[in-house]
Coordinates of C-alpha atoms and ligand atoms in Angstrom, one line a residue:
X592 CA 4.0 12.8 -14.2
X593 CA 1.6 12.2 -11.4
X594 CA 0.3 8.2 -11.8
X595 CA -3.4 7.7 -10.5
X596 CA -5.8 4.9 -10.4
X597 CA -9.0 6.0 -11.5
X598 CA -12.1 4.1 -9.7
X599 CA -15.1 6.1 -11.7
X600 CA -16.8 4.5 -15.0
X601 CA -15.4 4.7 -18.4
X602 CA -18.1 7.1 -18.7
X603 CA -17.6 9.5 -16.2
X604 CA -13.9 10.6 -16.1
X605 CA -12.6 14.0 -17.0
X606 CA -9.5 14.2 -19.3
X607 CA -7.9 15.5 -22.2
X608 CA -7.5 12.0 -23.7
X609 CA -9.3 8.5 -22.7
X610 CA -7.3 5.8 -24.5
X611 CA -8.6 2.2 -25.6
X612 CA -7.2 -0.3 -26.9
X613 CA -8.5 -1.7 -30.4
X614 CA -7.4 -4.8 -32.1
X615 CA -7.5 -6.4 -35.5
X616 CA -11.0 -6.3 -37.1
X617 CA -12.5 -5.9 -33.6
X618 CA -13.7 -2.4 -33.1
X619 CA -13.9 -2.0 -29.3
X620 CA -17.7 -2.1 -27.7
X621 CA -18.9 0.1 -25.8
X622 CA -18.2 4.0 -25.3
X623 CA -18.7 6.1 -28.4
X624 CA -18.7 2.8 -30.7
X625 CA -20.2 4.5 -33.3
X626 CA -17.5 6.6 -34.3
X627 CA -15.3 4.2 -33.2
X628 CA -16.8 1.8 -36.1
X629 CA -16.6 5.0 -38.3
X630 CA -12.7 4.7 -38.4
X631 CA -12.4 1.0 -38.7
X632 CA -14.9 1.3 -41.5
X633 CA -13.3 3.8 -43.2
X634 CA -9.7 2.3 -43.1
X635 CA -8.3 5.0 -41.2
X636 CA -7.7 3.0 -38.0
X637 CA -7.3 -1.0 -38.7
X638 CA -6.1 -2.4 -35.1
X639 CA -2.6 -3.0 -36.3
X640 CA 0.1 -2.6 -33.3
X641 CA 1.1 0.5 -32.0
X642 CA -1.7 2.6 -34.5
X643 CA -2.9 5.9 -33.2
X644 CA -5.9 7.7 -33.5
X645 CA -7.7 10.1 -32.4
X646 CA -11.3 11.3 -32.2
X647 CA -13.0 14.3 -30.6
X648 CA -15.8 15.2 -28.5
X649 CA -16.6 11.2 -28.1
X650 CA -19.7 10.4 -27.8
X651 CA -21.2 9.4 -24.4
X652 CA -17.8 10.1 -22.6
X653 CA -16.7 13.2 -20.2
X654 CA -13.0 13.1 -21.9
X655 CA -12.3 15.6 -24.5
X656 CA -10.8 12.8 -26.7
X657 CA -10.8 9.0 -27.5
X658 CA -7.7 7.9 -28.3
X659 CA -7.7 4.4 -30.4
X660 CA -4.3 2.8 -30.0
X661 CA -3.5 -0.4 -32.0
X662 CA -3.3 -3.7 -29.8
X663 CA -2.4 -6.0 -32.9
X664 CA -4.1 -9.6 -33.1
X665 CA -6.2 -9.8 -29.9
X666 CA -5.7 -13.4 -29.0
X667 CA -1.6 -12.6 -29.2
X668 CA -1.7 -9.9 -26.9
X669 CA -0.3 -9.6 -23.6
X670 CA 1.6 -7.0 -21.4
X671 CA 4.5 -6.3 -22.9
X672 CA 2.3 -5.4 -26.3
X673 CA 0.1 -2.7 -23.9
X674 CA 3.4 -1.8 -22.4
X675 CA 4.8 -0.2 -25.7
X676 CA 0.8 0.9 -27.1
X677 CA 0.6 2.5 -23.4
X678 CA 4.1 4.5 -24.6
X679 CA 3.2 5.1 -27.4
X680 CA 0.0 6.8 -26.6
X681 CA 1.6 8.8 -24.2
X682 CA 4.6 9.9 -27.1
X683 CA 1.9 10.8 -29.8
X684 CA -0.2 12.9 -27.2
X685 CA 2.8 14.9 -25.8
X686 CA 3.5 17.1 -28.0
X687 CA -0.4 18.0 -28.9
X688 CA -0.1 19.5 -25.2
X689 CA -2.3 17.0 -23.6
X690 CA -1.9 16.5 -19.8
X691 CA -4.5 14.5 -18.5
X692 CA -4.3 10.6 -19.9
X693 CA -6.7 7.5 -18.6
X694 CA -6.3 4.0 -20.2
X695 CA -9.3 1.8 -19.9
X696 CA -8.8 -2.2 -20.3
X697 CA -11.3 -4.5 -21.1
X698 CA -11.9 -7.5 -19.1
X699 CA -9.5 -9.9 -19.4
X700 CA -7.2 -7.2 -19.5
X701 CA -7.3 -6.0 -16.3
X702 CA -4.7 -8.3 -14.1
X703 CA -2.1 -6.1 -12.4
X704 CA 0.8 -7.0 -14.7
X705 CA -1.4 -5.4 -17.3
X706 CA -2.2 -2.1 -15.3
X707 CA 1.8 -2.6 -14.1
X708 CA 3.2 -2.3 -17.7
X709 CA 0.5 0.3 -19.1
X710 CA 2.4 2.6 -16.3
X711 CA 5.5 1.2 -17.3
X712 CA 4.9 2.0 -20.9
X713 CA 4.1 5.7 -20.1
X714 CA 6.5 6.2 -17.7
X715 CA 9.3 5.1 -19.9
X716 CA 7.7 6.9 -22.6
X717 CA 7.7 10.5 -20.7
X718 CA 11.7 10.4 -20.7
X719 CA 13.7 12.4 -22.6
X720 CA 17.3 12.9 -23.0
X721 CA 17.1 16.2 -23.2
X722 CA 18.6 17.6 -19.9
X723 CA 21.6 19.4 -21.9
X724 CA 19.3 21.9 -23.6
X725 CA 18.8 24.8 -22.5
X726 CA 15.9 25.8 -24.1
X727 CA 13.6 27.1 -21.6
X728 CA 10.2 26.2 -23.6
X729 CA 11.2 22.3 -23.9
X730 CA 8.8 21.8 -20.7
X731 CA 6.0 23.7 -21.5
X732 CA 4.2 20.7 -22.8
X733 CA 4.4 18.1 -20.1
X734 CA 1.8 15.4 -19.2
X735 CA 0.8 16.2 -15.7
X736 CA -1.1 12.9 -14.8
X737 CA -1.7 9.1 -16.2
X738 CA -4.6 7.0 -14.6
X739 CA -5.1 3.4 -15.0
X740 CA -9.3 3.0 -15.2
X741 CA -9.8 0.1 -12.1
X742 CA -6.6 -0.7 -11.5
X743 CA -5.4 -1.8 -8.2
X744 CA -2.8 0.1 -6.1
X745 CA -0.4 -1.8 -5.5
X746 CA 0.1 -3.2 -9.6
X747 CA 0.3 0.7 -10.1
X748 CA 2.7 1.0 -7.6
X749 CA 4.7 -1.7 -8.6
X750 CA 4.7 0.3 -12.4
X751 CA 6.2 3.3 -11.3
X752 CA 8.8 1.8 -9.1
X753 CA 10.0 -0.1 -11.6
X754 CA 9.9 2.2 -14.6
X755 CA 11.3 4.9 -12.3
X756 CA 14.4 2.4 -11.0
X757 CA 14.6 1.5 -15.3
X758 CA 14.5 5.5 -15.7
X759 CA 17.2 6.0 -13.1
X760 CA 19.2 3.4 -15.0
X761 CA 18.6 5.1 -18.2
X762 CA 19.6 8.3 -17.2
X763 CA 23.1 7.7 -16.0
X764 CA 23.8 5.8 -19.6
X765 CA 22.4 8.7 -21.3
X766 CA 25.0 10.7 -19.0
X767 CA 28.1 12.1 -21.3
X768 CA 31.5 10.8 -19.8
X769 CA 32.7 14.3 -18.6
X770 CA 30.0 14.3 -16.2
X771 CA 29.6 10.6 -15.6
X772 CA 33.3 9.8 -14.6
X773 CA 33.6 6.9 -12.4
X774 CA 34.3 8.7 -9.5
X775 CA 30.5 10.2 -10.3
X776 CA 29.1 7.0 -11.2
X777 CA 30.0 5.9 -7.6
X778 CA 28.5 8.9 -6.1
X779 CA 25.1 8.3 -7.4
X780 CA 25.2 5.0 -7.0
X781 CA 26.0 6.3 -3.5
X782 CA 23.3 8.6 -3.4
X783 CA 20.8 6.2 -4.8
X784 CA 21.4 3.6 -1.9
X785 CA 21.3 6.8 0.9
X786 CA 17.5 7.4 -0.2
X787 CA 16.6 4.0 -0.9
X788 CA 17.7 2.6 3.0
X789 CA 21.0 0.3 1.0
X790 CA 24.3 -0.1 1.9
X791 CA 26.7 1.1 -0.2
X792 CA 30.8 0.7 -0.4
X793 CA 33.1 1.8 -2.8
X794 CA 36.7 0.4 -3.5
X795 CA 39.2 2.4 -4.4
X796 CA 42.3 2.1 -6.4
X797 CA 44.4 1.5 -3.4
X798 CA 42.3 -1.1 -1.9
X799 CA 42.2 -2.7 -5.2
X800 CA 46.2 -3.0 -5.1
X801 CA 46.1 -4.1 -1.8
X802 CA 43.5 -6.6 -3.0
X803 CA 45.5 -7.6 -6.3
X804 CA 43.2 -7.0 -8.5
X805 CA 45.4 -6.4 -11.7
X806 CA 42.5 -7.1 -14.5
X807 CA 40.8 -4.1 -13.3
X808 CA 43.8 -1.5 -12.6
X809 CA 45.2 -2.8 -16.1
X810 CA 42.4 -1.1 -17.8
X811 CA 42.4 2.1 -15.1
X812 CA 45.8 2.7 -15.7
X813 CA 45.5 4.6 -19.0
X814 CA 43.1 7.6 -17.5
X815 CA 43.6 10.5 -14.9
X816 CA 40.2 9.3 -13.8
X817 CA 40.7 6.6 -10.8
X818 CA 38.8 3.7 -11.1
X819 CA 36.0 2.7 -8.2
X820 CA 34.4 -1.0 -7.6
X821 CA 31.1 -0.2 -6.2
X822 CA 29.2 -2.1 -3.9
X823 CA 25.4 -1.7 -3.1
X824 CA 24.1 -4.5 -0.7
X825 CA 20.4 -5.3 -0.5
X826 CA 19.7 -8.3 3.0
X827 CA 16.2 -9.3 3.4
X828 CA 15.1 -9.2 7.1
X829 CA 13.5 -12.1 6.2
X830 CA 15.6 -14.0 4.0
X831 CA 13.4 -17.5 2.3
X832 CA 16.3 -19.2 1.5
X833 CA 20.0 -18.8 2.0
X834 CA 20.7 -17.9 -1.8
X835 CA 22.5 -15.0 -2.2
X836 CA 22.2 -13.5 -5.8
X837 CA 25.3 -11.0 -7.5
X838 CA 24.5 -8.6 -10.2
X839 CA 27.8 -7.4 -11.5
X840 CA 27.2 -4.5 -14.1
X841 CA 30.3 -3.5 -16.8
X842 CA 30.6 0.2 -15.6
X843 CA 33.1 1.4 -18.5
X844 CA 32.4 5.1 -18.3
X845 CA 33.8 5.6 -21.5
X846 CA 35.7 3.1 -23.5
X847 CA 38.1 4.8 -26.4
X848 CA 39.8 1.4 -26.9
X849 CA 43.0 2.4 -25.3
X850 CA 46.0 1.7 -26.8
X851 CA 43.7 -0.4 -29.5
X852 CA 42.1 2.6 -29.8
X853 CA 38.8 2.8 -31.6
X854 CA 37.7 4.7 -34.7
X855 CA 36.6 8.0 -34.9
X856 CA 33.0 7.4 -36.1
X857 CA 30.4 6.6 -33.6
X858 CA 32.8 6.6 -30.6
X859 CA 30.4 9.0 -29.0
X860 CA 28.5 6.3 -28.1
X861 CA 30.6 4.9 -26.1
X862 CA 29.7 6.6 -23.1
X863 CA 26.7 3.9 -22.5
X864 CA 29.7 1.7 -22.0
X865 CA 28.5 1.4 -18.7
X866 CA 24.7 0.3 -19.5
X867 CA 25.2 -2.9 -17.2
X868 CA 26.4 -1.4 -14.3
X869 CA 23.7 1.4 -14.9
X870 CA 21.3 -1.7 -14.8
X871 CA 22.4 -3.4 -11.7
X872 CA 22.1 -0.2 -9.6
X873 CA 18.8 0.7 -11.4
X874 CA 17.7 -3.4 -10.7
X875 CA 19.3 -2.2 -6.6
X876 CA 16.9 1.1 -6.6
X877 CA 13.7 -1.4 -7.2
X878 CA 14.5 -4.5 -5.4
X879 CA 15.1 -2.0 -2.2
X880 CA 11.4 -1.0 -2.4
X881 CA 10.1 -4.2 -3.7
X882 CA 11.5 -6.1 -1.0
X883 CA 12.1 -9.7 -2.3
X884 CA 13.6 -12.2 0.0
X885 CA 16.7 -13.3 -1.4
X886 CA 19.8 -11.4 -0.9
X887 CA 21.2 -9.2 -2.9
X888 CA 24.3 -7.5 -3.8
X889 CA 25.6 -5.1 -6.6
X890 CA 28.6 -5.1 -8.2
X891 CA 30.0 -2.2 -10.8
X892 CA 33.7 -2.0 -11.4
X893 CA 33.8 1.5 -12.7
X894 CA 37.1 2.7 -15.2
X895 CA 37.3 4.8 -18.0
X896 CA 39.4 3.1 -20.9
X897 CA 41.5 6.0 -22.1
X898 CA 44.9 5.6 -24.2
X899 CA 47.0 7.5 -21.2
X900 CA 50.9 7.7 -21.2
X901 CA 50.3 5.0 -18.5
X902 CA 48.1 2.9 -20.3
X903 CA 48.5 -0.7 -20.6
X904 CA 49.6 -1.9 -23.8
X905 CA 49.1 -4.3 -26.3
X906 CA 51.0 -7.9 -24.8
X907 CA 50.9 -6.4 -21.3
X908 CA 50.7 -9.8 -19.2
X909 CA 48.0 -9.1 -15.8
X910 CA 47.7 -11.0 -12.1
X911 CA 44.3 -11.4 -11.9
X912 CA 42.3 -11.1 -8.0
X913 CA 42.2 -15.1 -8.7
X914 CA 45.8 -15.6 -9.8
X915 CA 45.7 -16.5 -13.1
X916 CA 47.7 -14.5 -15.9
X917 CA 46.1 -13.0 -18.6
X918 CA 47.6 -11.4 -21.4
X919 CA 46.0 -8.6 -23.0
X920 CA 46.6 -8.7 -26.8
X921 CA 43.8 -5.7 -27.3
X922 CA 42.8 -3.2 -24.9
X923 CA 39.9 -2.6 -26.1
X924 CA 38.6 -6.1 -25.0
X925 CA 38.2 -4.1 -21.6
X926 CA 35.2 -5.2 -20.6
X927 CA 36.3 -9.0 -19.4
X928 CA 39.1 -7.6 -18.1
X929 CA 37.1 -5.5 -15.6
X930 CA 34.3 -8.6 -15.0
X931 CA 36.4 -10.9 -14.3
X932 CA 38.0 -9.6 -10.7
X933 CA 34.9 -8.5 -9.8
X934 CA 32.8 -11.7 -10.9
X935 CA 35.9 -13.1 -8.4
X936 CA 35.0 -10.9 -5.8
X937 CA 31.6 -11.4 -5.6
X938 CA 32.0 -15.0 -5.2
X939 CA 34.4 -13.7 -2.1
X940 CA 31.6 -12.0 -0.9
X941 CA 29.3 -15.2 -1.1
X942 CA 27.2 -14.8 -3.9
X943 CA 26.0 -18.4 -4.8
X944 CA 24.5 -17.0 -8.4
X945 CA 25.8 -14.5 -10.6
X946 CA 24.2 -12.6 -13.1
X947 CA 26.6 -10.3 -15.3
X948 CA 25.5 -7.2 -17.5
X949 CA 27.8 -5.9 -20.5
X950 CA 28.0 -4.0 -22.9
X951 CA 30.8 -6.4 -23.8
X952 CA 30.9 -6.9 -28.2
X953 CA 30.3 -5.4 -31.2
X954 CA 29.6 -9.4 -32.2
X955 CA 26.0 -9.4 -30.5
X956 CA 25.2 -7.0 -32.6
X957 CA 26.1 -9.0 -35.6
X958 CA 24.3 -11.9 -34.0
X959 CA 21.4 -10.4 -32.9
X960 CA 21.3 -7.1 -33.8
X961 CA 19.1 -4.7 -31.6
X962 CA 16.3 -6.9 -30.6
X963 CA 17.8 -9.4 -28.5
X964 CA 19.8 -9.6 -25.9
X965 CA 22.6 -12.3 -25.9
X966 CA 22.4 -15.2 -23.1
X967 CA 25.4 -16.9 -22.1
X968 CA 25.7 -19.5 -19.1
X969 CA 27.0 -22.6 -17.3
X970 CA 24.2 -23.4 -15.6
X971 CA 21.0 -24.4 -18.0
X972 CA 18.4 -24.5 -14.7
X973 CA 19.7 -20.9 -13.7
X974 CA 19.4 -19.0 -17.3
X975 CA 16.0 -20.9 -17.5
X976 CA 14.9 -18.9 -14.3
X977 CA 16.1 -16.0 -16.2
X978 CA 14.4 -16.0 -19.2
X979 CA 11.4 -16.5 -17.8
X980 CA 11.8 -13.6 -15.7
X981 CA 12.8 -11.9 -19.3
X982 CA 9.8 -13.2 -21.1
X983 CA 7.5 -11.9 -18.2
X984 CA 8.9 -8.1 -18.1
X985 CA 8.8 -8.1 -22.3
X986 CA 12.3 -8.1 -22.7
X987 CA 13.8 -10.0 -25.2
X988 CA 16.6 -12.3 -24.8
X989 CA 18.4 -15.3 -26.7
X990 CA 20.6 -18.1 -25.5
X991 CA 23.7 -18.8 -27.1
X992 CA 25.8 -21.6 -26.9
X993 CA 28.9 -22.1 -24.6
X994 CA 30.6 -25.4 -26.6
X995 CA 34.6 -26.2 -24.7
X996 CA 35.3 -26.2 -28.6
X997 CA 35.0 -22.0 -28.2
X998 CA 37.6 -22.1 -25.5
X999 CA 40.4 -23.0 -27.7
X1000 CA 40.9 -19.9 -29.2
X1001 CA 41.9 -18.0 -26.0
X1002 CA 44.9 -20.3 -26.0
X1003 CA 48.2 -18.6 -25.6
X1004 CA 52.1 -19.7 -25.3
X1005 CA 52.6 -16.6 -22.8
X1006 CA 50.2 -17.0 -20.0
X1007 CA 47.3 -18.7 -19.1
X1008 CA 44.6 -17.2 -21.5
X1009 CA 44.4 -13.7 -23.6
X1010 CA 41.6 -11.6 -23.8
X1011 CA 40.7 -11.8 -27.5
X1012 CA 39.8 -15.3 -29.2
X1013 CA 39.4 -13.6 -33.0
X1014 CA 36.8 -12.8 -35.5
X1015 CA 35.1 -15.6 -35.2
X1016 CA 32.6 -16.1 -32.7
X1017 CA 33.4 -12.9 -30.9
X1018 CA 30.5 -12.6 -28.2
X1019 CA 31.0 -16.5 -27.4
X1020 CA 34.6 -16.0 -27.0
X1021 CA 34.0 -13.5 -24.8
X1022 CA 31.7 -15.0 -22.5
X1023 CA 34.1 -18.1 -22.7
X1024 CA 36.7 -15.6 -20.9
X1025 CA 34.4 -14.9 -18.3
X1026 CA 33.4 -18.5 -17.6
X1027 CA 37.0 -19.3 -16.3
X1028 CA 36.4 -16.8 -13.4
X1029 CA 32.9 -18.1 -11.8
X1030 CA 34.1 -21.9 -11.3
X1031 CA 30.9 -24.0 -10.4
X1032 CA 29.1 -20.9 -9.4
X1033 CA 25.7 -20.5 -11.4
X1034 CA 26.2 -17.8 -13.4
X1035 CA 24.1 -15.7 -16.4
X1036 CA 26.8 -13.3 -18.9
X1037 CA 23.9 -11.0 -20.8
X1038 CA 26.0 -9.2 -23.5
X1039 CA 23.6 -6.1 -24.2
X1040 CA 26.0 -4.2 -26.5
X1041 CA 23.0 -4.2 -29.0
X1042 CA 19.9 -3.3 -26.9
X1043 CA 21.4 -1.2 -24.5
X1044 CA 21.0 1.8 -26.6
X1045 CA 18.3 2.7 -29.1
X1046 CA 20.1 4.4 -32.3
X1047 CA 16.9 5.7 -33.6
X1048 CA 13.8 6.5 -31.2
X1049 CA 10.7 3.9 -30.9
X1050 CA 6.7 5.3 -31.2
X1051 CA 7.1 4.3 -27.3
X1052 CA 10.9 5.4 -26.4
X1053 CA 13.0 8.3 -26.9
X1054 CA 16.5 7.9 -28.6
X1055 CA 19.3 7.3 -26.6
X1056 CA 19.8 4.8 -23.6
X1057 CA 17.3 1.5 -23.0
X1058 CA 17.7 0.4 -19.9
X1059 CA 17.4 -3.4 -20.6
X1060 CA 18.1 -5.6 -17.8
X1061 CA 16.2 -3.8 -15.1
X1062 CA 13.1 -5.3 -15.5
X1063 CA 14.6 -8.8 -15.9
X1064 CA 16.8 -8.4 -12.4
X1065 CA 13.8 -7.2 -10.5
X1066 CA 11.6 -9.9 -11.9
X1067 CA 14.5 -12.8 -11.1
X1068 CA 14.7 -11.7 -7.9
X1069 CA 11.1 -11.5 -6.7
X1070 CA 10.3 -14.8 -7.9
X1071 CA 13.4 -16.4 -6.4
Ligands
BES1482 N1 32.3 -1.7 -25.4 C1 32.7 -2.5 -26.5 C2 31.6 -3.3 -27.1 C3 30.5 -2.6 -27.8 C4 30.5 -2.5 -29.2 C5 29.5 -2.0 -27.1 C6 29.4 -1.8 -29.8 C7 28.5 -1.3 -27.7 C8 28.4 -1.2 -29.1 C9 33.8 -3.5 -26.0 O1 34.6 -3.1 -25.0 C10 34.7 -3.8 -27.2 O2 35.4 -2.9 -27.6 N2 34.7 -5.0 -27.7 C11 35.6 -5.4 -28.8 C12 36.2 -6.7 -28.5 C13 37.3 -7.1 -29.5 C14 38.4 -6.2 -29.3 C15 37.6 -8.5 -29.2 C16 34.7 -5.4 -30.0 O3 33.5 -5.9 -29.9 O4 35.1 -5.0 -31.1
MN1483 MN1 36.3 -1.9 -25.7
ZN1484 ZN1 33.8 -1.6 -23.8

């Protein structure tokens, strides 16, 4: 999909659809608001968020429909509301065969982050997972161009860099785990920092034996798949301050449990085990062309948690890269396992902030189901700059609390913690885990087991992989 900024009058552009926006009991002014007050009057169209509809032949305008999209309550919008109207424009016009789309914006309404997430919001909106059929008619309807109405380049720019990195992301969790192996993971990620001017390194599993990083081959051991740490560096040439930021991502390319193996039911998800790391790189793609001036580097220890003949088992007792002992009482709390040599390796590297992404409990999703993202730190100033970054990109995200009363439960006669605290608490627990490995370094755990994957498609995304975080990283990391 070709992105445009269009510079001509409401008026005077040619497409298949012109879209407004139209709020709550405020019929937009203007072009063709006579029919436009036609549909409010009538009830068929009331303002209400994410509401579509269309109208022919519009009076006083060149395109060959107005499309009405619902902006909710006017004085409570903002651009993470046109982000997901822009989407969902885009997924209700689609299939009617339409291919030429402009969005007007009123006034106010016009700042770059607005024009920014309207090309966000159709961008992500345009992707399906759908690269498995082999239907040959599934592209005959394809939108060939979106144009922002008096937009400025360089907000529209900024859209499709960023919804194309969040895309990249997207794609590789939507990626089944015979394809996406680690080994592949590492070669996109490879290929990915070849086009984009990054450096990129990948550990291997004798380097990480050399190393001692016995959290991380613990969990490789089980598959014939060898296990990668990939690296993906990002320097400034003009750094602003001598902060140097690590995202590490959890890339589990497909977790069975192991030994603790999981259930049958729904284990097919598990190949967006990986989401985090997926979001790092994705973060990596954007940052390379946005150019921010803090340094940045990329972390994704890549393993696929399989119940082997070699696997570890249950009461298995790992030397972690920092030296402490950890005993593994289920192996399908992988995820820590994985983080916590490489959040220890990135502080080797010098990273003076972390940021971690992972898919890492089914407990988020009890706490917070598949709206927020869960928000874990030790450092209250840091995960402040982070959920402001959050709040700005429109995705959501909650802090949860860190008490020393949590730590307790990771207590065990036989070493010097174990990777499972219990029931209760689960995602807290976890993050506790993680907190032992990043000392004083600032640090940010994001546990995205519940909104990296969308079980059921939105108006304005297509089922399958979210790619929550991107936005977020990219955002920290400009306004360092
Ligand atoms: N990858 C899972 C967490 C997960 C659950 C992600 C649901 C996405 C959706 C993780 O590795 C896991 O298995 N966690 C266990 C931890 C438990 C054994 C302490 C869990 O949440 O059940
Ligand atoms: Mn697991
Ligand atoms: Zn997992």
């Amino acid at each position: 999909m070709d992105i445009r900024v269009e510079a001509k009058p409401i008026q005077e552009v040619e497409c298949d659809a012109m879209v407004v926006v139209g709020f709550e009991g405020q019929p937009p002014q203007g072009a063709a608001a006579d029919q436009i007050k036609d549909l409010y009057d009538s009830g068929e169209f009331s303002g209400k968020s994410l509401e579509i509809s269309v109208l022919h032949r519009p009076n006083g305008l060149k395109a060959k429909r107005l499309v009405l999209a619902g902006g909710g309550k006017r004085d409570r919008f903002d651009s993470a509301e046109l982000r997901k109207i822009s989407g969902a424009a885009l997924r209700s016009l689609k299939p009617k065969g339409v291919r030429g789309i402009a969005l007007a914006l009123d006034d106010p309404f016009r700042a770059p982050e607005f024009a920014a997430a309207a090309v966000e919001g159709a961008m992500l909106a345009d992707l399906e997972a759908d690269r498995y059929k082999t239907d040959p008619k599934k592209n005959e309807k394809q939108v060939a161009w979106f144009a922002v109405l008096g937009a400025s380049e360089s907000a529209v720019s900024r859209g499709r860099v960023v919804a194309e990195s969040q895309n990249f992301t997207r794609n590789l969790a939507n990626e089944p785990s015979n394809v996406l192996t680690p080994t592949q993971l590492a070669e996109r990620a490879r290929e990915m920092a070849a086009q984009q001017g990054l450096e990129c390194e990948v550990l291997d599993q004798d380097r990480m034996r050399q190393l001692g990083m016995g959290a991380l081959l613990g969990v490789a051991q089980g598959s014939a798949e060898p296990p990668a740490l990939i690296i993906v560096r990002y320097k400034p040439a003009n750094p602003s301050t001598q902060d140097h930021l690590g995202l590490v991502g959890k890339g589990v390319t497909f977790d069975t449990g192991g030994i603790s193996i999981k259930p049958a039911e729904g284990m097919e998800k598990m190949r967006y085990d990986m989401a985090g790391g997926a979001a790092v790189l994705g973060a990596m793609r954007a940052i390379a062309q946005l150019k921010p001036s803090v340094r940045v580097t990329a972390l994704v220890p890549a393993v696929e948690n399989m119940p082997g003949s070699r696997a570890q088992r249950p009461g298995d007792i790992v030397t972690t890269l920092n030296g402490k002992t950890v005993e593994v009482l289920n192996t399908d709390a992988e995820g820590r396992l994985i983080l916590i040599d490489t959040l220890t390796y990135a502080q080797r590297l010098g990273c003076t902030h972390l940021v971690d992404a992972a898919t890492l409990t089914g407990a988020i999703v009890v706490a917070l189901g598949a709206v927020n993202a869960g928000v874990f730190t030790n450092n209250d100033a840091f995960a402040a700059k982070l959920m402001t970054a959050a709040k700005t990109e429109g995705e959501k995200m909650w802090r949860m609390p860190m008490d020393e009363e949590y730590k307790e439960a990771l207590k065990t006669p036989f070493a010097d913690l174990q990777n499972i605290g219990g029931r209760p608490a689960g995602s807290v627990t976890a993050a506790m885990f993680l907190r032992d490995f990043v000392g004083d370094t600032p640090w940010i755990h994001l546990d995205i087991a519940g909104t990296a994957w969308l079980d059921d498609p939105k108006p304005y995304m297509a089922k399958g992989a979210s790619g929550i975080g991107v936005r977020t990283f990219v955002q920290l990391a400009e306004s360092w």
